[in-house]
Short mmCIF file of N, CA and C in Angstrom, two decimals:
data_model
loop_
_atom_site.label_atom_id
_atom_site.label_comp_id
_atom_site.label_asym_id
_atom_site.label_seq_id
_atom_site.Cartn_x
_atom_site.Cartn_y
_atom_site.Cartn_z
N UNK A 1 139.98 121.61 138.92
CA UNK A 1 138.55 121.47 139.15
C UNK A 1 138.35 121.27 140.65
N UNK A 2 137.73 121.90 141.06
CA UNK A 2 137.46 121.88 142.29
C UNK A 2 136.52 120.59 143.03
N UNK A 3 136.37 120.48 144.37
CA UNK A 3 135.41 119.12 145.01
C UNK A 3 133.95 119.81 144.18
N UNK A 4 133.74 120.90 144.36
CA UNK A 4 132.11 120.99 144.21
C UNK A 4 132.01 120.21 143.00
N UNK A 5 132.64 121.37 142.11
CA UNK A 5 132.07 120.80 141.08
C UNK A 5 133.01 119.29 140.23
N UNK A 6 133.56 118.03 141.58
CA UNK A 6 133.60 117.29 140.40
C UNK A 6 132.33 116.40 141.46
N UNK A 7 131.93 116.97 142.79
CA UNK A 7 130.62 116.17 143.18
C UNK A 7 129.45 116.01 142.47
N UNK A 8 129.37 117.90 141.78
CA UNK A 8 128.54 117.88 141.29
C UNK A 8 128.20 117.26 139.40
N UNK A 9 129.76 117.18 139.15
CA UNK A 9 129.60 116.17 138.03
C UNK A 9 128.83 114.65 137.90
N UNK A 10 129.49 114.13 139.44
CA UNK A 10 129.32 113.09 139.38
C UNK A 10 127.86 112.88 139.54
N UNK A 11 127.38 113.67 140.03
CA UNK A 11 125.81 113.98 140.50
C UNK A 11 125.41 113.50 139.01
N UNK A 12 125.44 114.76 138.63
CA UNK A 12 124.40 114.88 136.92
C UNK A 12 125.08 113.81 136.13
N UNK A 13 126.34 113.39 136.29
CA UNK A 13 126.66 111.76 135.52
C UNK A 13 125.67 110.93 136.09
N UNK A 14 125.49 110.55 137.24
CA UNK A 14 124.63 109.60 137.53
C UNK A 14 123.40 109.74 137.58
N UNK A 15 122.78 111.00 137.29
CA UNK A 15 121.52 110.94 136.86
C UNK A 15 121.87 111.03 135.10
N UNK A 16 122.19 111.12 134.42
CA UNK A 16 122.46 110.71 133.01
C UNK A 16 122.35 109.44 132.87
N UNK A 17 123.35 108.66 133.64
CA UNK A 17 123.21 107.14 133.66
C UNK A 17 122.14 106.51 133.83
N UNK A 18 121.18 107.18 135.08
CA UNK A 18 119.30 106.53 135.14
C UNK A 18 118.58 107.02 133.92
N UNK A 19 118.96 108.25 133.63
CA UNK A 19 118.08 108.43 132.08
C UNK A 19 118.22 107.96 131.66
N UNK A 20 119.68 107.35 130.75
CA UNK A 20 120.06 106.06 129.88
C UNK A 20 119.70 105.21 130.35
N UNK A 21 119.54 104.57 131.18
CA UNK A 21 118.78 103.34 132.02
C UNK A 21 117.09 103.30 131.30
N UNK A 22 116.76 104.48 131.61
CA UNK A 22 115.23 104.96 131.39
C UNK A 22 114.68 105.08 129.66
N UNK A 23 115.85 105.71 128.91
CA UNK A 23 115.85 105.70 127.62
C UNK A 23 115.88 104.33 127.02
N UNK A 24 116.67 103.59 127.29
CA UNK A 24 117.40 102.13 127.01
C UNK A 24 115.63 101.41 127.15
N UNK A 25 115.04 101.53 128.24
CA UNK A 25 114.28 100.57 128.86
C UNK A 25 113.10 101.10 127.66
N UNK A 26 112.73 102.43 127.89
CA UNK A 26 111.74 103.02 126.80
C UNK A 26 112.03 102.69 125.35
N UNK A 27 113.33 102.50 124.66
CA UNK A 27 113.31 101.82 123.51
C UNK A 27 113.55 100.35 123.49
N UNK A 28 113.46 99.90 124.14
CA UNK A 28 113.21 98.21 124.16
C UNK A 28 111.70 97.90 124.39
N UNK A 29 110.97 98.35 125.38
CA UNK A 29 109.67 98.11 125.02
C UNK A 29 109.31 98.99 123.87
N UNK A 30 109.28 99.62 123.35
CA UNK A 30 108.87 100.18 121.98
C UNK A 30 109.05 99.69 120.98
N UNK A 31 110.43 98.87 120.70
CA UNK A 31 111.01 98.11 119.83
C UNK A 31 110.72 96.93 119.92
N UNK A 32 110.03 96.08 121.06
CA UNK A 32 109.21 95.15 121.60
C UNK A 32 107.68 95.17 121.01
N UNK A 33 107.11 96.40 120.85
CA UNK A 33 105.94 96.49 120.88
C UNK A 33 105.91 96.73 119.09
N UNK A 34 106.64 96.93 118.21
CA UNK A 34 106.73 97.16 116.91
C UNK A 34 107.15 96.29 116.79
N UNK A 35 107.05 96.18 115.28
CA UNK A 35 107.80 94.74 114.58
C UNK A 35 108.65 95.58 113.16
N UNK A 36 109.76 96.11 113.59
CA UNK A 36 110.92 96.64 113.00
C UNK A 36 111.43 95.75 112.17
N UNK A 37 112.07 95.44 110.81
CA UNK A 37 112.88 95.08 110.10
C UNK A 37 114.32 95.15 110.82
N UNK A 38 114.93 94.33 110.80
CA UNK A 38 116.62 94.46 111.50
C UNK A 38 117.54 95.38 110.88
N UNK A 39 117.19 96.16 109.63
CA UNK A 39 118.10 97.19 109.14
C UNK A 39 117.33 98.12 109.85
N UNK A 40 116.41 98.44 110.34
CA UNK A 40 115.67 99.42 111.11
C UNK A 40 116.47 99.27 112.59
N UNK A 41 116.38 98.04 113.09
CA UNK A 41 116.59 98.13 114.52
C UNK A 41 118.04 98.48 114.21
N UNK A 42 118.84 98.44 113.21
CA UNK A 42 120.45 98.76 113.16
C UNK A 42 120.24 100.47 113.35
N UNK A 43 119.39 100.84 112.77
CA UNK A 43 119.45 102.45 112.83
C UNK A 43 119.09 103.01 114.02
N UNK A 44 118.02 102.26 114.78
CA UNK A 44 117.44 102.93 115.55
C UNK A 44 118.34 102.70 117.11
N UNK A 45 119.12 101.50 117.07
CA UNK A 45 119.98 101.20 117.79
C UNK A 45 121.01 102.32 117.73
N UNK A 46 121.52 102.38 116.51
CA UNK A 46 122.98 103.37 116.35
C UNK A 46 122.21 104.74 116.64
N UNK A 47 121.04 105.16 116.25
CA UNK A 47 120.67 106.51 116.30
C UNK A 47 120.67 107.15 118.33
N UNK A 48 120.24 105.74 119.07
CA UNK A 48 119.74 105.83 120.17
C UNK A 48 120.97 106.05 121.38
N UNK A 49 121.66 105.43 120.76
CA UNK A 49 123.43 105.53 121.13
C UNK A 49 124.21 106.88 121.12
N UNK A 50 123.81 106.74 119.75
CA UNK A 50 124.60 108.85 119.28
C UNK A 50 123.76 109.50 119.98
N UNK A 51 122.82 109.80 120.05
CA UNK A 51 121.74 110.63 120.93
C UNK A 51 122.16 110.58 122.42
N UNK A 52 122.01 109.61 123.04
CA UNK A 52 122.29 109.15 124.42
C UNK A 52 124.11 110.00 124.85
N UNK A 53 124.99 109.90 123.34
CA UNK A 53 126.21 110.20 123.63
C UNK A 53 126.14 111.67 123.89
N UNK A 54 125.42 111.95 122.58
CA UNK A 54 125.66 113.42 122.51
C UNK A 54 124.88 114.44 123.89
N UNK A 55 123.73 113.97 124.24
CA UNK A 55 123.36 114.44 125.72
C UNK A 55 124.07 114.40 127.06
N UNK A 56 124.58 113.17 126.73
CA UNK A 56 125.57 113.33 128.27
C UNK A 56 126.94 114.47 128.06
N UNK A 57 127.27 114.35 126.69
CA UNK A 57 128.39 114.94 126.45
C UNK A 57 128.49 117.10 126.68
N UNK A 58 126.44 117.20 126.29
CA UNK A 58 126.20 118.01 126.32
C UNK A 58 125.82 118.54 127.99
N UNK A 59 125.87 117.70 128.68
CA UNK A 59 125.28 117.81 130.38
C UNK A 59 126.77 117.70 130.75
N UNK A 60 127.68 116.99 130.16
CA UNK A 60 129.00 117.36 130.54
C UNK A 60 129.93 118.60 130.49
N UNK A 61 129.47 119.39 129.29
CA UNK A 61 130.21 120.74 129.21
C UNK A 61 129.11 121.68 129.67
N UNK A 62 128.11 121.35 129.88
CA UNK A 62 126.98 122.17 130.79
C UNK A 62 127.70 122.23 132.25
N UNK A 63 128.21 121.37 132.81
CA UNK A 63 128.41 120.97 133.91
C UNK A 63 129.98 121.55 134.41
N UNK A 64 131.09 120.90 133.81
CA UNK A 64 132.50 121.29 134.01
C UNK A 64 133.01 121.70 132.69
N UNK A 65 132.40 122.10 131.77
CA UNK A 65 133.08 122.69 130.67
C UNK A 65 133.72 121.58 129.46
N UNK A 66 133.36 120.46 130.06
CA UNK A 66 133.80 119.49 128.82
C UNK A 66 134.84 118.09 129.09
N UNK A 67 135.56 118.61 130.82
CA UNK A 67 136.55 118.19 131.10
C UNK A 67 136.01 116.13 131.15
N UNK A 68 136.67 115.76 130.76
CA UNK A 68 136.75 114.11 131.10
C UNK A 68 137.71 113.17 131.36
N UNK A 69 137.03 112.98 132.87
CA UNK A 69 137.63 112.38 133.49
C UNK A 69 137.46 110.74 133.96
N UNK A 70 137.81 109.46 134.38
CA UNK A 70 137.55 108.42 134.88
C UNK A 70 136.42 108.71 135.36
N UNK A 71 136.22 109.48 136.95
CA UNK A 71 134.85 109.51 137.36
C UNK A 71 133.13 109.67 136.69
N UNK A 72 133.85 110.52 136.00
CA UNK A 72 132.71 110.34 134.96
C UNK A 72 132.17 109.62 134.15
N UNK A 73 132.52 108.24 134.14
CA UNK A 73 132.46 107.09 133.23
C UNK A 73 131.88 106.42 134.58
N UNK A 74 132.65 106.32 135.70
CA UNK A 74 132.05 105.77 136.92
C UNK A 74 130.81 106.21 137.82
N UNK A 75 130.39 107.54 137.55
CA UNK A 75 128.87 107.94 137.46
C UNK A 75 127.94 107.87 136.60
N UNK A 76 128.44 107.62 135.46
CA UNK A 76 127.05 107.31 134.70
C UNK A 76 126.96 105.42 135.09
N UNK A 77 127.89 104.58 134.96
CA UNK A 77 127.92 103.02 135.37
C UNK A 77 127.36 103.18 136.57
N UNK A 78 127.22 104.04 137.90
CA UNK A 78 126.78 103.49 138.88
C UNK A 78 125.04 104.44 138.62
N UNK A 79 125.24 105.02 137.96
CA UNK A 79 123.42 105.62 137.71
C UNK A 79 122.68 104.74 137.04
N UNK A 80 123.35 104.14 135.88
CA UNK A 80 122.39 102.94 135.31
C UNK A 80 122.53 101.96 135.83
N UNK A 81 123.56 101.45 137.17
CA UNK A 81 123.30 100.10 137.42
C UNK A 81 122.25 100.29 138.86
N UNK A 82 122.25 101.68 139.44
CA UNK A 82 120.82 101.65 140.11
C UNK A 82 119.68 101.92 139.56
N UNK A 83 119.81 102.58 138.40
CA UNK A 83 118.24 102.56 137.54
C UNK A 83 117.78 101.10 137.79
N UNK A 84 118.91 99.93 137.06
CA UNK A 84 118.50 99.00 136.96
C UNK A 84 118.04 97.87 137.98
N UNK A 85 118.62 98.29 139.04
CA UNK A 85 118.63 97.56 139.98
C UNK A 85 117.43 97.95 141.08
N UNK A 86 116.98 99.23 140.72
CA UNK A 86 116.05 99.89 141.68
C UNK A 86 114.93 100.14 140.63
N UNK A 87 114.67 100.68 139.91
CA UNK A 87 113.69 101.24 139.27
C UNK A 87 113.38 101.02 137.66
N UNK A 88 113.73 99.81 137.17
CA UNK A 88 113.90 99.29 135.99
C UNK A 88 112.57 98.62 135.98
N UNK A 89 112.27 97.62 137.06
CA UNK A 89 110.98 97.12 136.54
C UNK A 89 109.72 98.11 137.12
N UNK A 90 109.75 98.83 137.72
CA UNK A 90 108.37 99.68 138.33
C UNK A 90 108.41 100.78 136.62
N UNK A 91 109.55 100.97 136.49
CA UNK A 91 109.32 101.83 135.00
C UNK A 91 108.78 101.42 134.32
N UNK A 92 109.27 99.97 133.64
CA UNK A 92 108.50 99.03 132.40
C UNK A 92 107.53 98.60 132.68
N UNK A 93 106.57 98.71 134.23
CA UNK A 93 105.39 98.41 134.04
C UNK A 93 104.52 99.67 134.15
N UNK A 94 105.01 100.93 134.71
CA UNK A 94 104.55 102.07 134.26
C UNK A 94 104.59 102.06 132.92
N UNK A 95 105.93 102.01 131.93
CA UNK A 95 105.79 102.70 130.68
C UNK A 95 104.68 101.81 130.24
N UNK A 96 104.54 100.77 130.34
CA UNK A 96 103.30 99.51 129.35
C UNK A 96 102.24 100.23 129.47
N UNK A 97 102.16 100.68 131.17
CA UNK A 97 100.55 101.10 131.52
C UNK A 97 100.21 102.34 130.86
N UNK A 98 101.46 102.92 130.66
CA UNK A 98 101.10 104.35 129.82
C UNK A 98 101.04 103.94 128.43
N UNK A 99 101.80 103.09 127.67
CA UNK A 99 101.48 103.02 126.32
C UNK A 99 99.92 102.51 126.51
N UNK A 100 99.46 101.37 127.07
CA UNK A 100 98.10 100.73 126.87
C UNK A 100 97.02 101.48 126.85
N UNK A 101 97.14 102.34 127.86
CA UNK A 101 96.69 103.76 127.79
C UNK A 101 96.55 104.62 126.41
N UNK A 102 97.67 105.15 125.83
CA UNK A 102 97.81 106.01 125.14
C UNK A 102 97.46 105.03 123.94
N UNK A 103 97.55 103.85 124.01
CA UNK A 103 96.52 102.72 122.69
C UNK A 103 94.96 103.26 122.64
N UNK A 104 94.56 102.73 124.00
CA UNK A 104 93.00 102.95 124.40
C UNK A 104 92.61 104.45 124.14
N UNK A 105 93.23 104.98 124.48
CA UNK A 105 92.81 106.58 123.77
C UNK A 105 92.68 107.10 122.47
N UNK A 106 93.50 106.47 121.84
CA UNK A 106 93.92 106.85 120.11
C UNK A 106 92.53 105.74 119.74
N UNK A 107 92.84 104.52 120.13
CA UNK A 107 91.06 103.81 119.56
C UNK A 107 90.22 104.11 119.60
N UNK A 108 89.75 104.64 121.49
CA UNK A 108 88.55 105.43 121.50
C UNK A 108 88.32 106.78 120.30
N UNK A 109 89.34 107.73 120.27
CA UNK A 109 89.55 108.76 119.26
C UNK A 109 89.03 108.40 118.07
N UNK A 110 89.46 107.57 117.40
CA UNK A 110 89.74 107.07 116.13
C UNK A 110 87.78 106.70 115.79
N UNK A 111 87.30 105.74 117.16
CA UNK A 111 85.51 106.00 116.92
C UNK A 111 85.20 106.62 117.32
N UNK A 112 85.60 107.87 117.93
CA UNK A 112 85.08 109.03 118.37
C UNK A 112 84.90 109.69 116.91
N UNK A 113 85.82 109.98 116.38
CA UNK A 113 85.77 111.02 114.97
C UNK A 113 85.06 109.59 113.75
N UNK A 114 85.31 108.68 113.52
CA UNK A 114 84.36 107.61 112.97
C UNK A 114 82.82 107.75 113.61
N UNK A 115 82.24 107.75 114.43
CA UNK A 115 81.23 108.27 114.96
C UNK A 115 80.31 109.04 114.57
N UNK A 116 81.20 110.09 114.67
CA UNK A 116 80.78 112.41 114.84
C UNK A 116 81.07 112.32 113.70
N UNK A 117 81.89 111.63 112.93
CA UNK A 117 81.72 112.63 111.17
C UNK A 117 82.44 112.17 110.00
N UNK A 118 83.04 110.72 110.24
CA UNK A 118 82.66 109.69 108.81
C UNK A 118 81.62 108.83 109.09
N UNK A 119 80.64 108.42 109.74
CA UNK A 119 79.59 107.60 109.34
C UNK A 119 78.74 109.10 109.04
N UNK A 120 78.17 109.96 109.71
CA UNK A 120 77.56 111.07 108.88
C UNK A 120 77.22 111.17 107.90
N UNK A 121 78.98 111.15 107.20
CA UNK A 121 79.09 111.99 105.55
C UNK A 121 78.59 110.47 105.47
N UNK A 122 79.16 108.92 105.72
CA UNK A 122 78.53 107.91 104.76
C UNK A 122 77.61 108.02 104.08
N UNK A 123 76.20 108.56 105.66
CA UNK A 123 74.86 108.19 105.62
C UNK A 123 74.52 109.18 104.61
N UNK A 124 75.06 110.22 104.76
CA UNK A 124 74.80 111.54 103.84
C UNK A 124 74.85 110.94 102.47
N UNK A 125 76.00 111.03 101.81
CA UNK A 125 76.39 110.00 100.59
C UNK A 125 75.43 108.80 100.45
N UNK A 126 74.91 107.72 101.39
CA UNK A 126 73.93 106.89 100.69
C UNK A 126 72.63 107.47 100.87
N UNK A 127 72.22 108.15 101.49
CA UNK A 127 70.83 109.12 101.19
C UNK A 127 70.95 109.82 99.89
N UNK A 128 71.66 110.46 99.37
CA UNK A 128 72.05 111.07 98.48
C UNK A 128 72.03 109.74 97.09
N UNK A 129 72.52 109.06 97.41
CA UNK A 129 72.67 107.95 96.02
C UNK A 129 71.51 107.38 95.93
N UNK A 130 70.73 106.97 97.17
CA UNK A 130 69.42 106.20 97.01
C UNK A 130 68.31 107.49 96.14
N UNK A 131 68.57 108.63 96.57
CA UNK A 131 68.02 109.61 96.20
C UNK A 131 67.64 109.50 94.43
N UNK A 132 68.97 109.49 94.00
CA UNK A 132 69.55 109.38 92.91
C UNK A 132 69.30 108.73 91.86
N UNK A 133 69.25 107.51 92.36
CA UNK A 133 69.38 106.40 92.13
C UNK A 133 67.25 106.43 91.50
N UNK A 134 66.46 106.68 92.90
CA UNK A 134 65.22 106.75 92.75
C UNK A 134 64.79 107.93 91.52
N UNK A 135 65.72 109.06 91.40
CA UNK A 135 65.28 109.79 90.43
C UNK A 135 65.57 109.05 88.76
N UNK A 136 67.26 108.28 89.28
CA UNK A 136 66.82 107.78 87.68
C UNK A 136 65.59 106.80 87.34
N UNK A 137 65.64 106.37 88.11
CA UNK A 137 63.80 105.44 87.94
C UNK A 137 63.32 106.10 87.14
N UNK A 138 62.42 107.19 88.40
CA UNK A 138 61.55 107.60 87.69
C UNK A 138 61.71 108.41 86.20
N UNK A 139 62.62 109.03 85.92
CA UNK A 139 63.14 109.61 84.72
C UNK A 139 63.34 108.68 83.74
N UNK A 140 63.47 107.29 84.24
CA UNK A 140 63.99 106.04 82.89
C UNK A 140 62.30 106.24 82.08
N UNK A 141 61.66 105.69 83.77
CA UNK A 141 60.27 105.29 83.42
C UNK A 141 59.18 105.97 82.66
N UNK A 142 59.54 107.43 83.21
CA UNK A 142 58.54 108.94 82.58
C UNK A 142 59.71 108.27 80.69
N UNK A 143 60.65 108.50 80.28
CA UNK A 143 61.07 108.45 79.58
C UNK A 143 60.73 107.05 78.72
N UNK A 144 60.59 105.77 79.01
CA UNK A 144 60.03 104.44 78.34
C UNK A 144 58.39 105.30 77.80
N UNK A 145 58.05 105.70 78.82
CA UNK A 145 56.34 105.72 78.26
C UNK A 145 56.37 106.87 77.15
N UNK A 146 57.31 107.80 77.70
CA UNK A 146 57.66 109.04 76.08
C UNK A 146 57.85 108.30 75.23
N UNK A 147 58.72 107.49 75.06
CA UNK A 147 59.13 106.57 74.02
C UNK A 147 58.05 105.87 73.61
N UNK A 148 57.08 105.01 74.16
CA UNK A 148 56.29 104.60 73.86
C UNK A 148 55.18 104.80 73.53
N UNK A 149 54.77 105.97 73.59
CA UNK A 149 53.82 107.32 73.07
C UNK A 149 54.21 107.50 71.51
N UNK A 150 55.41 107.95 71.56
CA UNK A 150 55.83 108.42 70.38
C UNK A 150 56.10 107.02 69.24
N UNK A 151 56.65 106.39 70.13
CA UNK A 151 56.78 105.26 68.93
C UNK A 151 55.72 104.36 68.42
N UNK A 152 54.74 104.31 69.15
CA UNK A 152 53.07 103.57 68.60
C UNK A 152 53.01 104.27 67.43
N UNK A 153 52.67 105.19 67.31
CA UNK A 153 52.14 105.56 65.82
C UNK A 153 53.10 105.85 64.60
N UNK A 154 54.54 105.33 65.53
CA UNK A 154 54.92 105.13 64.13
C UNK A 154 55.60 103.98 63.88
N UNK A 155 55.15 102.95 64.28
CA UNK A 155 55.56 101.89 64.37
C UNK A 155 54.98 101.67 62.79
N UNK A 156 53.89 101.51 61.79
CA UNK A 156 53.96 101.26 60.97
C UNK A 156 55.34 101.61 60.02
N UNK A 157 56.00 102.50 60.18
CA UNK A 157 57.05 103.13 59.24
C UNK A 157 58.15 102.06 59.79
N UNK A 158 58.75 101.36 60.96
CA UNK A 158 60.00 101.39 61.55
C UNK A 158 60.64 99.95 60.29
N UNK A 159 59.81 99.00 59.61
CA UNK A 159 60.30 98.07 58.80
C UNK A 159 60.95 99.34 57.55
N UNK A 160 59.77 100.11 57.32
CA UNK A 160 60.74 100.62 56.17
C UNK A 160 61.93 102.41 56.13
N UNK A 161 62.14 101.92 57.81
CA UNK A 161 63.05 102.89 58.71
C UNK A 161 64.48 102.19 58.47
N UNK A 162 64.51 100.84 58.84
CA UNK A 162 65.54 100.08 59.05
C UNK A 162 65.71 100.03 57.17
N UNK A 163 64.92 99.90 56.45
CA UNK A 163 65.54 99.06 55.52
C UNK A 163 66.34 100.83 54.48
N UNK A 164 65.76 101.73 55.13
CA UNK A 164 66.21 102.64 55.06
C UNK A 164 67.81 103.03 55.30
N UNK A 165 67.71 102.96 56.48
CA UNK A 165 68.97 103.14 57.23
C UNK A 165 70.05 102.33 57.27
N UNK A 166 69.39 100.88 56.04
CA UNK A 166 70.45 99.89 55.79
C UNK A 166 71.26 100.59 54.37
N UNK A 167 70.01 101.11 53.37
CA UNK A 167 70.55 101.55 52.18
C UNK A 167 71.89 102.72 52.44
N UNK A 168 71.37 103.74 53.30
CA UNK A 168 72.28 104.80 53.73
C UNK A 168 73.27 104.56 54.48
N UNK A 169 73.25 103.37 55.46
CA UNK A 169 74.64 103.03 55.87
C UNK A 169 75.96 102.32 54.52
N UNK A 170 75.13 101.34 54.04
CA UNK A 170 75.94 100.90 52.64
C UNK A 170 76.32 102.06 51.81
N UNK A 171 75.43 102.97 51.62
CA UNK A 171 76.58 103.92 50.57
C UNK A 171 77.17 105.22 51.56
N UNK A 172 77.13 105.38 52.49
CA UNK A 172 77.94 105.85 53.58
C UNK A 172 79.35 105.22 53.45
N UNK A 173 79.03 103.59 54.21
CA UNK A 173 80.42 103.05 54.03
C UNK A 173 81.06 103.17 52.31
N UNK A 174 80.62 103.09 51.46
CA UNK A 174 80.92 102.91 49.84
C UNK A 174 81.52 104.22 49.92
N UNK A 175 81.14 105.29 50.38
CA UNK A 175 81.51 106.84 49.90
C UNK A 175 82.87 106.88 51.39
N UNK A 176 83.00 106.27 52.18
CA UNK A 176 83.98 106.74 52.79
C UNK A 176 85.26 105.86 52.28
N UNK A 177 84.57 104.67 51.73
CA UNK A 177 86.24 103.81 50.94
C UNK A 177 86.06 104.93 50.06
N UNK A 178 85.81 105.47 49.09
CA UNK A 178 85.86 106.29 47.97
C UNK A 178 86.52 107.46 48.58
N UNK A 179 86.05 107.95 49.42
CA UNK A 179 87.40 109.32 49.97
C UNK A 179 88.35 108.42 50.49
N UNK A 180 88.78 107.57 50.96
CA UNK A 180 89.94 107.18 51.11
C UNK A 180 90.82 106.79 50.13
N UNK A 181 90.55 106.54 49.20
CA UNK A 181 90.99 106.10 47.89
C UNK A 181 91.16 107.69 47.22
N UNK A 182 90.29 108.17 47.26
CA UNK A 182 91.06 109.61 46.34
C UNK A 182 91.55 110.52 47.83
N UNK A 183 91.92 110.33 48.73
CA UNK A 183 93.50 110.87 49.53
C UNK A 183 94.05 110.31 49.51
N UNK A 184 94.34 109.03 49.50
CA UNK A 184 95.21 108.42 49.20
C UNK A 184 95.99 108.31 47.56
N UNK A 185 95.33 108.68 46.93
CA UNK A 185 95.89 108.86 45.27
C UNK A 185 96.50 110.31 45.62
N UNK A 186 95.85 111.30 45.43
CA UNK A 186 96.81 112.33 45.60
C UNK A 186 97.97 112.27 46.49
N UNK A 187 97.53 111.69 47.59
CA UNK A 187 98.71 111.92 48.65
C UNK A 187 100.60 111.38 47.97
N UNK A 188 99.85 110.40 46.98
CA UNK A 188 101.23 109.41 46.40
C UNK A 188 101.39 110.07 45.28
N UNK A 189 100.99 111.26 44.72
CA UNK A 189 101.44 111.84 43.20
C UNK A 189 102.31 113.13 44.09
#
């Protein structure tokens, strides 16, 4: 392997190492800002790791074909210990300012479309029910006075309506024990 390219390894190792610096920092405030279950943070920890591995590994055979060497362990350690040492906290108060941001936007959004077109349909829907609501009125009411039209004049009959409709319910019920009793006889011969 030649000087260029193990300078230029060490190059893209140590910018790998500030990304991991940068990645690391971006899932700690994120994981800060959620309230994860600890079998979650086990995944998202191990997931963030394999990921982190498999990119450098992939910027590594991008780079010299795969070869690994000491230095390369010593460029990514000196990329994340200047991420950290240089640009760790101006990041985490950028990334905050961008999440707080990207909060305030999704809220505004969220009554933007609450606004423009679910209170709308609400108002739509309770115009519509009051509507509704006023037609059954009047339809109960037009309907009581039908009723009450019709039933004045025959209100003399309704004592001997009921005592009617008492006789015909009693041999109703009498005639339905009686079919049950003859299906049930055949059914057992």
């Amino acid at each position: 392997m030649s000087i260029s390219i193990q300078f230029q390894t060490m190059a893209f190792m140590s910018l790998c190492g500030i990304f991991m610096g940068m990645g690391f920092d971006t899932y700690h405030v994120i994981k800060g800002k959620g309230r994860f279950p600890l079998w979650a943070v086990f995944i998202l920890d191990l997931l963030f790791w394999l990921s982190s591995v498999g990119i450098v590994f992939y910027v590594l055979v991008w780079v010299n074909d795969g070869i690994v060497r000491f230095p390369i362990y010593l460029g990514i350690i000196i990329g994340a210990w200047l991420y950290f040492l240089i640009g760790s906290k101006v990041y985490i108060r950028f990334l905050l300012t961008v999440l707080e941001w990207s909060i305030w936007v999704f809220q505004i959004s969220v009554k933007f479309i609450d606004f423009l077109l679910i209170k709308p349909i609400e108002i739509i829907f309770h115009f519509i029910w009051i509507i509704l609501g006023f037609l059954f009125t009047v339809l109960a009411k037009i309907g009581l006075f039908i009723w009450r039209i019709i039933s004045w004049p025959l209100s003399p009959f309704v004592p001997w309506g009921r005592n009617l409709w008492k006789s015909i319910r009693g041999k109703m019920a009498g005639a339905k024990e009686k079919l049950k009793k003859w299906f049930t006889k055949e059914n057992k011969e």
